[in-house]
Tab-separated table of C-alpha atoms in Angstrom:
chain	number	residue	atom	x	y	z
A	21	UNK	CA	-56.297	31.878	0.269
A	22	UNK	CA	-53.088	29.137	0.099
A	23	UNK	CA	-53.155	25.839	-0.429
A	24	UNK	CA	-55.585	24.194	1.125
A	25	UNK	CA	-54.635	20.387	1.203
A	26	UNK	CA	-51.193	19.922	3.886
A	27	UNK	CA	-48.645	17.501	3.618
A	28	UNK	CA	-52.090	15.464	4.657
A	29	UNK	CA	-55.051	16.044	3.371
A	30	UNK	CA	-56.939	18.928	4.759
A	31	UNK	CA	-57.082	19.502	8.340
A	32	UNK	CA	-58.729	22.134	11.036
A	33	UNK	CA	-60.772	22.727	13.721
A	34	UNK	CA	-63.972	20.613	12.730
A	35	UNK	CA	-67.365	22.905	11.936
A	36	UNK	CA	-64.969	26.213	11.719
A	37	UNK	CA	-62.155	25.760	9.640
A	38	UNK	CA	-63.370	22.278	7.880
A	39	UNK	CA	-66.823	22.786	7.670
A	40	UNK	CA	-69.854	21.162	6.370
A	41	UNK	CA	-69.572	23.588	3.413
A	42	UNK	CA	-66.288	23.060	2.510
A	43	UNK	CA	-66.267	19.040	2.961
A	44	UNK	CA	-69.703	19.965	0.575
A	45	UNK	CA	-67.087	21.091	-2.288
A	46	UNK	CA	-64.413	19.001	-1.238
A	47	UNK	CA	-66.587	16.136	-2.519
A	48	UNK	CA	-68.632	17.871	-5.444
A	49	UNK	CA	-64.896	18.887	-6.626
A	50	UNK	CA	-63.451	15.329	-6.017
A	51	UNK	CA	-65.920	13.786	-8.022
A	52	UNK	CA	-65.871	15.929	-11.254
A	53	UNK	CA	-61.878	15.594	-10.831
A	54	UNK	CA	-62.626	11.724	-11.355
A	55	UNK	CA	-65.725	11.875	-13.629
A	56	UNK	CA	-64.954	11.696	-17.518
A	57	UNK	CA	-67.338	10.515	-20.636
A	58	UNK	CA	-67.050	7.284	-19.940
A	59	UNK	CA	-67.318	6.657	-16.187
A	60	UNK	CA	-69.768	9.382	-15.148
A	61	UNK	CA	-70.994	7.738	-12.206
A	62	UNK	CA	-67.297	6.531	-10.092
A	63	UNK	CA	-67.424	4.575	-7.432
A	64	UNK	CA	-65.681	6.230	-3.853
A	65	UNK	CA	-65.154	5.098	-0.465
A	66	UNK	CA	-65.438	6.549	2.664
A	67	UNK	CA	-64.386	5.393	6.242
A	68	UNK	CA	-63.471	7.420	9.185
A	69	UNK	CA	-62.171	7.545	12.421
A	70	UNK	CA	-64.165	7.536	16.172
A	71	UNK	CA	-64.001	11.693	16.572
A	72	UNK	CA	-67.632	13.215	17.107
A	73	UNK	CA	-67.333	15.510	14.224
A	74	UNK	CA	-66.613	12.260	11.411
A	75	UNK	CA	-70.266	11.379	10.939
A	76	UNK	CA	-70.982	14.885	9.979
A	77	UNK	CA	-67.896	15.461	7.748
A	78	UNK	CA	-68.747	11.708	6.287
A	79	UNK	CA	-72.791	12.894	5.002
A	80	UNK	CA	-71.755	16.338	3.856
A	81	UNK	CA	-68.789	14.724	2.017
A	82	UNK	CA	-70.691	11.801	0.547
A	83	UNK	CA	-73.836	14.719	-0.401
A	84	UNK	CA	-71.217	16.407	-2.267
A	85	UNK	CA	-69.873	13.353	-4.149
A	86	UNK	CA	-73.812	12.297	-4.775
A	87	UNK	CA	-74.304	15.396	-5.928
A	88	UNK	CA	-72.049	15.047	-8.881
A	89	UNK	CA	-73.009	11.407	-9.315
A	90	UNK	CA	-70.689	9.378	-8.032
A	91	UNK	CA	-71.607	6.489	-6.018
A	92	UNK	CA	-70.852	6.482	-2.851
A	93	UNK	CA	-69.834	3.444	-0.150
A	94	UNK	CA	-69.430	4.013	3.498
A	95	UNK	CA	-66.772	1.863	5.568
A	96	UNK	CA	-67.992	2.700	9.052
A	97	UNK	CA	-65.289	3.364	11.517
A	98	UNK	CA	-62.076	1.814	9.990
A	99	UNK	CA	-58.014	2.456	10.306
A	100	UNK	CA	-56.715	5.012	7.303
A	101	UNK	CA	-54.661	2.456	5.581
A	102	UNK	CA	-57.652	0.029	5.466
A	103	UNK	CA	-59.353	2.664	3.089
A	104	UNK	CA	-55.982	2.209	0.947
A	105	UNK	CA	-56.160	-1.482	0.878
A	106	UNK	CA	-59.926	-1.553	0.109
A	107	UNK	CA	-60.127	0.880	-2.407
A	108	UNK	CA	-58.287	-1.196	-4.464
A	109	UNK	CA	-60.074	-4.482	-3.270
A	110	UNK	CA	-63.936	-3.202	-3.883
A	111	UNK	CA	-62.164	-1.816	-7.477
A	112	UNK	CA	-63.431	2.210	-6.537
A	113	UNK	CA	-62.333	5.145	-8.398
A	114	UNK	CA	-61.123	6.691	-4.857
A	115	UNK	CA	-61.249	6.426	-1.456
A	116	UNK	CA	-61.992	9.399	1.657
A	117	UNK	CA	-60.474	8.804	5.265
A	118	UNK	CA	-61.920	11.390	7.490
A	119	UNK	CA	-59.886	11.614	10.288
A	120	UNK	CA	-56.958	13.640	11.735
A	121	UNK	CA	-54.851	11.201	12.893
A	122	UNK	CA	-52.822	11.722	16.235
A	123	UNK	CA	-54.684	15.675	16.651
A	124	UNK	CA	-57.034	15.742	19.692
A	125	UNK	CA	-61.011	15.347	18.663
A	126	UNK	CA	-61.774	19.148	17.928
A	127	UNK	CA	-59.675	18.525	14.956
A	128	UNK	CA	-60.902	16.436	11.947
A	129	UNK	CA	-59.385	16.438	8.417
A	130	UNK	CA	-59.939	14.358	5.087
A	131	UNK	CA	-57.476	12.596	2.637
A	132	UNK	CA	-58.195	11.031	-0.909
A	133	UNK	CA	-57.002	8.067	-1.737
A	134	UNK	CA	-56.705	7.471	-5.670
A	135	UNK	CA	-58.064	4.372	-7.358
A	136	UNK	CA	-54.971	2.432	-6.505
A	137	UNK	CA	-54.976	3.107	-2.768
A	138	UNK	CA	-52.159	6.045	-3.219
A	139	UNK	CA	-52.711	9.328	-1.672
A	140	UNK	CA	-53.834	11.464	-4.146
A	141	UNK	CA	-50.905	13.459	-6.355
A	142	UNK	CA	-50.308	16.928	-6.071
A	143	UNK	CA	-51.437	17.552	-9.895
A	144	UNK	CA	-55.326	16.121	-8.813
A	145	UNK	CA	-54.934	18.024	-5.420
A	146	UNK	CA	-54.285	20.984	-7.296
A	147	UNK	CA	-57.465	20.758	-9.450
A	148	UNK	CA	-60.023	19.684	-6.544
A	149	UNK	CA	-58.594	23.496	-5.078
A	150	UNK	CA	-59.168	25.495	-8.083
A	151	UNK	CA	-62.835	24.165	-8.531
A	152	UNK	CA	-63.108	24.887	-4.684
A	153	UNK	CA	-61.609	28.305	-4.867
A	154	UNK	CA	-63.800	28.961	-7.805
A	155	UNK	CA	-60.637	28.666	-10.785
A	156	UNK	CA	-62.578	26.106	-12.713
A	157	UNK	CA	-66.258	26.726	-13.306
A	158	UNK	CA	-68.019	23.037	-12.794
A	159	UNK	CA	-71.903	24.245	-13.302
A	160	UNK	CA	-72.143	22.101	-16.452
A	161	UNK	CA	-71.582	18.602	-14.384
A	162	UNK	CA	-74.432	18.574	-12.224
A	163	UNK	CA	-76.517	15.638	-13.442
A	164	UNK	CA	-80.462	15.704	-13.748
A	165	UNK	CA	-82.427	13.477	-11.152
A	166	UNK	CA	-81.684	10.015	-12.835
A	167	UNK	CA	-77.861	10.847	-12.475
A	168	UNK	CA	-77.469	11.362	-9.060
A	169	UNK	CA	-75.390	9.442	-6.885
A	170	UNK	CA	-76.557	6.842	-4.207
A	171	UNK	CA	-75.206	5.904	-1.060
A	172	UNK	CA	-74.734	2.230	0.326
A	173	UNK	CA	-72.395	0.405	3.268
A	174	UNK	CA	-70.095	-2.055	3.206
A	175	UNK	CA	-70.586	-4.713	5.930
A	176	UNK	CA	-67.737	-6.603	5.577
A	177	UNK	CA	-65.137	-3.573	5.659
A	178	UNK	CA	-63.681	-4.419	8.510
A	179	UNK	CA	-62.885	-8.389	8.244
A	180	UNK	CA	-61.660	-7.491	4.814
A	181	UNK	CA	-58.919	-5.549	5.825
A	182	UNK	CA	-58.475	-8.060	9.148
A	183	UNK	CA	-57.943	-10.746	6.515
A	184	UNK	CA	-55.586	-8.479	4.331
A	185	UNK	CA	-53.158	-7.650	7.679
A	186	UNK	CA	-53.206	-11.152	8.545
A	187	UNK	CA	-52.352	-12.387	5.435
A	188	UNK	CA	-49.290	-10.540	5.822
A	189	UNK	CA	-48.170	-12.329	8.949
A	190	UNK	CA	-46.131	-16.034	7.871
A	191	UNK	CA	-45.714	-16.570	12.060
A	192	UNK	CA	-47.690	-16.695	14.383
A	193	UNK	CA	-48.117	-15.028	17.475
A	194	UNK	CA	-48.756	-17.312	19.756
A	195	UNK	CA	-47.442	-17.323	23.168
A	196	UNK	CA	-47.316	-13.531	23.123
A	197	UNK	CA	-48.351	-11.569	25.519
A	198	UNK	CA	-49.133	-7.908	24.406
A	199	UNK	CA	-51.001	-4.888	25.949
A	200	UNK	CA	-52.665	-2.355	22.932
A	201	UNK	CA	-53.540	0.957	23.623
A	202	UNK	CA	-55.999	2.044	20.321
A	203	UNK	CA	-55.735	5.918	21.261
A	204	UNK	CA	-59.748	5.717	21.402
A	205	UNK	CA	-59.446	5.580	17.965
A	206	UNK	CA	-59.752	3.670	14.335
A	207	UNK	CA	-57.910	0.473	15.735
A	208	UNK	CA	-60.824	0.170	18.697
A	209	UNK	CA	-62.876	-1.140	16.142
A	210	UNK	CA	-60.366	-4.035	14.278
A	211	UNK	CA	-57.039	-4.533	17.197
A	212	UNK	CA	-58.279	-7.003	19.242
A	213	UNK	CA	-60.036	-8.801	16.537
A	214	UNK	CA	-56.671	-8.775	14.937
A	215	UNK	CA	-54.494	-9.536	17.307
A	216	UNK	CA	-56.262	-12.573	19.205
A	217	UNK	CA	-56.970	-14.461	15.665
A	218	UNK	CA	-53.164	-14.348	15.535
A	219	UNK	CA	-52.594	-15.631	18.704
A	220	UNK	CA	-51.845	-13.440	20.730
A	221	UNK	CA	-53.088	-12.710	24.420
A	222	UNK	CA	-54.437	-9.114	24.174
A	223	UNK	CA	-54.622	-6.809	26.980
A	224	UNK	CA	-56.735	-3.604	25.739
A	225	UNK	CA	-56.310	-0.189	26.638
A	226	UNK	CA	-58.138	3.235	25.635
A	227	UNK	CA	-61.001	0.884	22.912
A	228	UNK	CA	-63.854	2.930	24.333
A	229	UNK	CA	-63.843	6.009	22.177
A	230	UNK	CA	-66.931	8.558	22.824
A	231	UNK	CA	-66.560	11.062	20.189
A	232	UNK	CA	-64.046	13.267	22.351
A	233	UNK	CA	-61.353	10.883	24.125
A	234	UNK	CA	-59.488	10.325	20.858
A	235	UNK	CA	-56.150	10.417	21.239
A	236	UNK	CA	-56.475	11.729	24.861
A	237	UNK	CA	-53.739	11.124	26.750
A	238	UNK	CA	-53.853	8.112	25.522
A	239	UNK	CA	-51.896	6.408	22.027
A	240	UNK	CA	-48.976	7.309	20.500
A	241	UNK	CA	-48.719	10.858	21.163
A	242	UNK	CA	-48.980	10.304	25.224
A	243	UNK	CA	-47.178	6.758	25.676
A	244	UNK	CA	-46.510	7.323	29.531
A	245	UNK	CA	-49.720	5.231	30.485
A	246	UNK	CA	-49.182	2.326	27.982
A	247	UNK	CA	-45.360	2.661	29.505
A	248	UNK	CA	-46.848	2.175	32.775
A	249	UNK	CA	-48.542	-0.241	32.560
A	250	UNK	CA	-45.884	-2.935	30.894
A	251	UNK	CA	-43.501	-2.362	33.532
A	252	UNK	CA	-46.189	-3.325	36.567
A	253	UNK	CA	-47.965	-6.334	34.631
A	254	UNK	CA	-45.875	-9.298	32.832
A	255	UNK	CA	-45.957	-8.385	29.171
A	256	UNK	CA	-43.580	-9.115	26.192
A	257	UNK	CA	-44.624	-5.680	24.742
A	258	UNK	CA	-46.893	-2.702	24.574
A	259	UNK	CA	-47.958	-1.521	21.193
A	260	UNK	CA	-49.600	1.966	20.209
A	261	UNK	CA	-51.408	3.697	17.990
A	262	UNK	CA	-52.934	6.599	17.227
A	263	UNK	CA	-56.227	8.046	15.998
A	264	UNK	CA	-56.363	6.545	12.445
A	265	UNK	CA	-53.665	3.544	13.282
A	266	UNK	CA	-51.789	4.547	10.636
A	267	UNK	CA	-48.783	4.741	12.885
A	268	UNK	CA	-47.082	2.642	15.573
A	269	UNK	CA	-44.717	2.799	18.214
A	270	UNK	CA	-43.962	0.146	20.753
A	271	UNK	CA	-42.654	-0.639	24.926
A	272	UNK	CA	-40.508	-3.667	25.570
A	273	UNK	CA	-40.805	-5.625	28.087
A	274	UNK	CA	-38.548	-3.636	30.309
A	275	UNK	CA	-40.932	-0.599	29.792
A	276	UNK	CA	-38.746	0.982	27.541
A	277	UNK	CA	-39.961	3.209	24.529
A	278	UNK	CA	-39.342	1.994	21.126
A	279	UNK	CA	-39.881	4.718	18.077
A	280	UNK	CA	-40.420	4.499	14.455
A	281	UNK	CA	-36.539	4.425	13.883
A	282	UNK	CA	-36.351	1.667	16.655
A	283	UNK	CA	-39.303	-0.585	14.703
A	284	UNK	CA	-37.375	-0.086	11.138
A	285	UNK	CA	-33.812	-0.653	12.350
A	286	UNK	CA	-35.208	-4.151	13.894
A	287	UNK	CA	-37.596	-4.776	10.780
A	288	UNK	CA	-34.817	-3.578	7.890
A	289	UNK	CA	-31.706	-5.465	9.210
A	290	UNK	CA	-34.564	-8.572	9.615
A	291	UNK	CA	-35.136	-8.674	5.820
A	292	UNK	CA	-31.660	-7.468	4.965
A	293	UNK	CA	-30.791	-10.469	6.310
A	294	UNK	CA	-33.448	-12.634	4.149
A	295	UNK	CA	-32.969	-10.930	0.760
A	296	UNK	CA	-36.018	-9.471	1.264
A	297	UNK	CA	-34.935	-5.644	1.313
A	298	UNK	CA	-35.432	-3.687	-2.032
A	299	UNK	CA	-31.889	-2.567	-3.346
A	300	UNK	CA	-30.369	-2.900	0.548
A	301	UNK	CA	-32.276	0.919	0.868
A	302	UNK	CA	-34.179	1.958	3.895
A	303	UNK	CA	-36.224	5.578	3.215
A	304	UNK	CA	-36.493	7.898	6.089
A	305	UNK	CA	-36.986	11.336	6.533
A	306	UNK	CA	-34.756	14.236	7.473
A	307	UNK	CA	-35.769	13.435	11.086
A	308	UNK	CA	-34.668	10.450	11.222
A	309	UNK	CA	-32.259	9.936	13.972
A	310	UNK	CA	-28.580	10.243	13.431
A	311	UNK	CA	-27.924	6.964	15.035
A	312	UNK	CA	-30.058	5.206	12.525
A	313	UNK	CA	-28.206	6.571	9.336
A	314	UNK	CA	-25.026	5.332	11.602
A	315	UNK	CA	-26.625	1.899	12.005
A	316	UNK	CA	-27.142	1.629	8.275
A	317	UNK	CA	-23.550	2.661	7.490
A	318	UNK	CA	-22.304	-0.536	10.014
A	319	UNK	CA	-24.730	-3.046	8.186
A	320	UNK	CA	-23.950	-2.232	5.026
A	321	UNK	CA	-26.990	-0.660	4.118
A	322	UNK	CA	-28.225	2.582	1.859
A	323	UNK	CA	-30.171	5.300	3.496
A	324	UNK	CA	-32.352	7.709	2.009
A	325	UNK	CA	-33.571	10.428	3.668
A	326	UNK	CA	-37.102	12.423	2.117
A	327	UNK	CA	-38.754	15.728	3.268
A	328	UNK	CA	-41.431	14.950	6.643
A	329	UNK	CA	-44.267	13.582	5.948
A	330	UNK	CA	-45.050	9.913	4.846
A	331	UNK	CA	-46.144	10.956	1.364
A	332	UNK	CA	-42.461	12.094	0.562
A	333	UNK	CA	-41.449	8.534	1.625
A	334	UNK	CA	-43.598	6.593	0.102
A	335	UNK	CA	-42.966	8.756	-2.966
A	336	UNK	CA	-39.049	8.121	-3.158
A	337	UNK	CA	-39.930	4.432	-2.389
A	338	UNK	CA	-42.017	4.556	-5.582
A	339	UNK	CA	-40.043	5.993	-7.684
A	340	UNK	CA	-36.423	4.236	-6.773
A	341	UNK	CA	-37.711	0.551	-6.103
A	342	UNK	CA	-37.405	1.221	-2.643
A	343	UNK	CA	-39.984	-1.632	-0.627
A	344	UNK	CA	-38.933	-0.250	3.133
A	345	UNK	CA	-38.923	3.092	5.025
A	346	UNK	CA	-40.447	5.352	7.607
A	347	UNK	CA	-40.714	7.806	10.502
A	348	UNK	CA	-39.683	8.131	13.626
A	349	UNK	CA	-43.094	9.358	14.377
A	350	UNK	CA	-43.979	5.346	13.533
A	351	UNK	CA	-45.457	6.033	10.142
A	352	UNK	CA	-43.633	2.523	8.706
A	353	UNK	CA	-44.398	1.502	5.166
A	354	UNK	CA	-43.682	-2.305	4.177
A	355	UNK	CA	-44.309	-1.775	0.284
A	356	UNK	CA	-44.606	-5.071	-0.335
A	357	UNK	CA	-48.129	-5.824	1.491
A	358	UNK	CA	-49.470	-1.886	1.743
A	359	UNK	CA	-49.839	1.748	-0.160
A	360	UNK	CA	-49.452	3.086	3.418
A	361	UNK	CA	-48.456	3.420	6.274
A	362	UNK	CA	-50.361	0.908	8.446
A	363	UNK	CA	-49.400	0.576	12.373
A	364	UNK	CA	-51.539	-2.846	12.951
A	365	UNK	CA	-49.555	-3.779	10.004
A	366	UNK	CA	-46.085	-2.970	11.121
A	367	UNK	CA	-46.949	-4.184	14.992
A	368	UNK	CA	-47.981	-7.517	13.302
A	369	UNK	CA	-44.044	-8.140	11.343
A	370	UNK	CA	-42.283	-6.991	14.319
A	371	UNK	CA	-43.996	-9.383	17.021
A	372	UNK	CA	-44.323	-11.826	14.124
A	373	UNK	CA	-40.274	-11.163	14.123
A	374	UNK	CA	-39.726	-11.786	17.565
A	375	UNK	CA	-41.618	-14.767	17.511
A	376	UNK	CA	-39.496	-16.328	14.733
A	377	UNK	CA	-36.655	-15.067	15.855
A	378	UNK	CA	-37.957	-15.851	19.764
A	379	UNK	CA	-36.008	-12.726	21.185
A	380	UNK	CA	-37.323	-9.986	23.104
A	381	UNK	CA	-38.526	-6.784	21.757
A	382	UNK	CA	-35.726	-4.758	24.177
A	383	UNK	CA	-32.606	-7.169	22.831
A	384	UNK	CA	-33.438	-6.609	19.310
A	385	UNK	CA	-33.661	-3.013	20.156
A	386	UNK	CA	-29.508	-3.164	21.221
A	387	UNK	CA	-28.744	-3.353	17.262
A	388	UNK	CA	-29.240	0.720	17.391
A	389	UNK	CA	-27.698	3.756	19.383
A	390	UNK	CA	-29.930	6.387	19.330
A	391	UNK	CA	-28.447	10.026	19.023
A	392	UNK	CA	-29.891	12.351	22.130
A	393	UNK	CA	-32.412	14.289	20.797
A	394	UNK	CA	-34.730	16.920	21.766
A	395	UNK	CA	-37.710	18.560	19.727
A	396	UNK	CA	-39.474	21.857	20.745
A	397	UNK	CA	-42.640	22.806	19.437
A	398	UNK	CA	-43.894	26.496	18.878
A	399	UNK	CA	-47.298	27.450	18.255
A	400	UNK	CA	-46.903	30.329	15.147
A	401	UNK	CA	-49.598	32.357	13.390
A	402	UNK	CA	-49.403	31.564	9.384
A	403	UNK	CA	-47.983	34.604	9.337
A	404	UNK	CA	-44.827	33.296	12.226
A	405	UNK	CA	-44.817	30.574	9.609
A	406	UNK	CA	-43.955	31.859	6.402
A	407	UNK	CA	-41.921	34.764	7.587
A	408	UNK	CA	-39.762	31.996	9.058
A	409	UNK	CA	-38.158	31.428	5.879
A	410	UNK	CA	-37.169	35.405	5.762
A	411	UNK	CA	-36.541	36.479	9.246
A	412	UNK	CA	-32.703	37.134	9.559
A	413	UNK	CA	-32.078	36.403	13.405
A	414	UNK	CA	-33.565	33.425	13.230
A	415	UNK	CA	-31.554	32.356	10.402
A	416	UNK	CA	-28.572	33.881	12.435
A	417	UNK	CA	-29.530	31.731	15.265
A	418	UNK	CA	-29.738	28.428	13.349
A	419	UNK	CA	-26.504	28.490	11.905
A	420	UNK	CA	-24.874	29.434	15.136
A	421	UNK	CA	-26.428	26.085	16.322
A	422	UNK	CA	-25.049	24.019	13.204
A	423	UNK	CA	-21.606	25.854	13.569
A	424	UNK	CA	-21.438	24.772	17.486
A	425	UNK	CA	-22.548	21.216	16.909
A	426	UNK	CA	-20.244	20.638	13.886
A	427	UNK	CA	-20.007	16.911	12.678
A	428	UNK	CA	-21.577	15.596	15.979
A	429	UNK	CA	-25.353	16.735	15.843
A	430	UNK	CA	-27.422	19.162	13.958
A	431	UNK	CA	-30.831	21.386	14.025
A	432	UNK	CA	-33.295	21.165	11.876
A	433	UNK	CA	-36.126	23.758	11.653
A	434	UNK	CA	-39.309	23.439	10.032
A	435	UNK	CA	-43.139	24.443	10.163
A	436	UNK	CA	-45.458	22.146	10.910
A	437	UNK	CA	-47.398	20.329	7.535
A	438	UNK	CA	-50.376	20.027	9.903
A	439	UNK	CA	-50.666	21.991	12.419
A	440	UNK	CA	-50.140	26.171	13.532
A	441	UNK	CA	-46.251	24.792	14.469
A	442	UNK	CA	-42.870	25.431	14.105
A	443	UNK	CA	-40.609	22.505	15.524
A	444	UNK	CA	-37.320	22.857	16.322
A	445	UNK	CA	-35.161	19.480	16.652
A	446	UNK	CA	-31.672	19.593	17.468
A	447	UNK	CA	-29.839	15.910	18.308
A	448	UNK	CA	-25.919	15.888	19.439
A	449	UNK	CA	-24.029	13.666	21.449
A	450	UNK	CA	-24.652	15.893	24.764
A	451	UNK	CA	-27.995	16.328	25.952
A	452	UNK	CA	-27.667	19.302	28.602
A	453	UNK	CA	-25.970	20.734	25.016
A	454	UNK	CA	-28.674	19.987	22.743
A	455	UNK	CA	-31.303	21.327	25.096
A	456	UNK	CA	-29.556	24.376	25.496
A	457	UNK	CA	-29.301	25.193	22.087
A	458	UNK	CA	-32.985	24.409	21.478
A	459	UNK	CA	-33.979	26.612	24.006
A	460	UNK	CA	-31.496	29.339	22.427
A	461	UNK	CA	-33.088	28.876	19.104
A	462	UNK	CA	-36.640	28.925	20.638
A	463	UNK	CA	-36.018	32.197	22.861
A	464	UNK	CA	-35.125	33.799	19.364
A	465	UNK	CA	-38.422	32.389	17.516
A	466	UNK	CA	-40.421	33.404	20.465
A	467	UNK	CA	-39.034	37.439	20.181
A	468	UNK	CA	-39.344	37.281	16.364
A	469	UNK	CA	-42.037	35.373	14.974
A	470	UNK	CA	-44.258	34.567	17.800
């Protein structure tokens, strides 16, 4: 068996590939990870998103944790970063989001957050598997009746993290006018709370979640609706999210879709110009659009660019001194008021921005060309996955790409941390070219690996 926490947390097909059993050990393993002599009973958090499967996850998790005598606190239905703010706040050993983000509701996963609201490191990852995949023998730390754990609920979960958010925000948003589609998800249960107390006037779209509309067609993985919608009503912008409102993307006013690279040109170039940006860096990714690393060449600012995946951002951020940086995917971390990435969060500074600034959301967008790009998923067996690395035609086929693009564009490659995917992105200055050679690429993958 491989690894089985992703770029992540774990993540499959709820009751068949993450099953009551294995969320059992997840949390009988997580607590003896975070048990020593002299804190035998720690203290962990658990929230989760709207999906039908979280509730089940959430008591076979927490039975596991009990089991091992920790003491367990439920959040309810809250946003992923808010489990990273309050584990911190409530002073917990750890923190659980079950949720898996922007995947449709069959899906469910579960992350750990450590006791100061980072995703857990790879070293504590690696010994929560081995006690799973029976490496580390834990039959010794079962405790007798008077040591098991207990579970309570915290009520005021969700205004705590409202509060923290807000906080945040020095302007407010009055006089906006914004339309927020929740994906059916996490941010159905704190947006228009949020949002109004702000100032704002809050249009809501997709806050009834029933267990199985999360993230369908709907958030920030299917924007055509909230796209829609802003160019037939009157609204300064349209703001989504997706299943665990970690991330955030945005319409102007026009209608127009602004992405993650979009949100931290606007936001880094905003503090740049306060003193407010860490070491004049911005952290991306190596998907970050070409246009963007152009943008920060023009402005006199340093970009660095981090495997996919928010963890590998926020990880160069923490190491370097870095207090900015992001997806395109609109994972944006402001590492001055979150752990995270937190899309209420980021949605808050940028209308907060345009307030202040009282532009609209599509002028500030002008400050960026954005390369063409085009990205073409593949659905692989683990098998199409790691024989990626190995199979020759396909590496044949990706350099032709790189030769035929030269200086103006690139491809980039790479499986999925999260799902059965290969995705192939190639960006350019031509977009019949780029989709061409995508294609190309893909016809190859299809023969070979597929």
């Amino acid at each position: 068996m491989g690894r089985l926490f992703g770029t992540d947390g774990i993540r499959g097909i709820a009751n068949k590939d993450l099953t009551c059993e294995l969320a059992t050990q997840l949390g009988r393993a997580a607590a003896c990870v975070l048990t020593n002599k002299s804190n035998r009973h720690p203290k962990v958090l658990i929230g989760k998103d709207t999906r039908l499967s979280s509730d089940m996850l959430e008591t076979a998790m927490a039975a596991g944790l009990c089991s091992i005598g920790a003491s367990v606190v439920t959040l309810g239905v809250v946003p992923t970063p808010a489990v990273a703010y309050l584990v911190e706040k409530y002073k917990a050993d750890a923190g659980v989001m079950i949720s898996a983000s922007h995947n449709s509701y069959e899906y469910n996963g579960i992350k750990i957050f450590s006791g100061d609201g980072f995703k857990l490191p790879d070293d504590l990852e690696e010994r929560i598997e081995d006690i799973i995949l029976g490496k580390s023998d834990i039959s010794d730390e079962f405790p007798d009746e008077a040591g098991i754990g207990t579970v309570s609920r915290a009520e005021n979960a969700v205004r705590d993290y409202i509060d923290h958010v807000k906080n945040s925000v020095h302007f407010a948003l009055d006089g906006l006018n914004i339309a927020i589609d929740t994906a059916n998800g996490s941010a159905s249960a704190t947006a228009e709370t949020l949002f109004t107390e702000l100032g704002a006037k809050v249009t809501m779209l997709n806050d009834k979640p029933d267990g199985i509309n999360v993230n369908r067609d709907c958030g920030s993985t299917h924007m055509e609706g909230l796209i829609e919608y802003v160019k037939t009503h009157e609204v300064d912008a349209g703001v989504a999210f997706d299943g665990d409102a970690d991330r955030c993307l945005m319409v102007d006013e026009q209608g127009n879709f602004v992405d993650g690279d979009f949100i931290m040109a606007i936001c880094a170039m905003d503090m740049k110009s306060r003193g407010k940006l860490a070491k004049n860096t911005v952290v991306g990714t190596i998907m970050t659009n070409m246009g963007f690393q152009r943008f920060c060449e023009e402005n006199g600012m340093e970009f660095e660019a981090t495997k996919v995946g928010d963890r590998y951002v926020l990880e160069e951020m923490r190491l370097s001194g870095y207090n900015f940086g992001g997806e395109q995917s609109g994972h944006v971390i402001f590492r001055d008021f979150a752990t995270t990435g937190d899309g209420q969060l980021t949605a808050c500074q940028l209308l907060s921005l345009m307030r202040r600034r009282e532009g609209k959301l599509s002028s500030l967008a002008t400050l960026m060309q954005r390369f063409p790009q085009t990205i073409v998923n593949l659905q692989v067996t683990p098998e199409g996955k790691l024989a990626f690395y190995t199979d020759h035609k396909v590496r044949a086929a990706i350099d032709k790409v790189t030769e035929t693009l030269g200086r103006d564009g690139r491809i980039i490659v790479r499986p999925s941390g999260t799902e059965p995917l290969l995705r192939i992105m190639v960006e350019g200055q031509d977009e019949a070219l780029i989709q061409k050679l995508a294609n190309d690429v893909a016809d190859v993958i299809k023969t070979e690996l597929c």
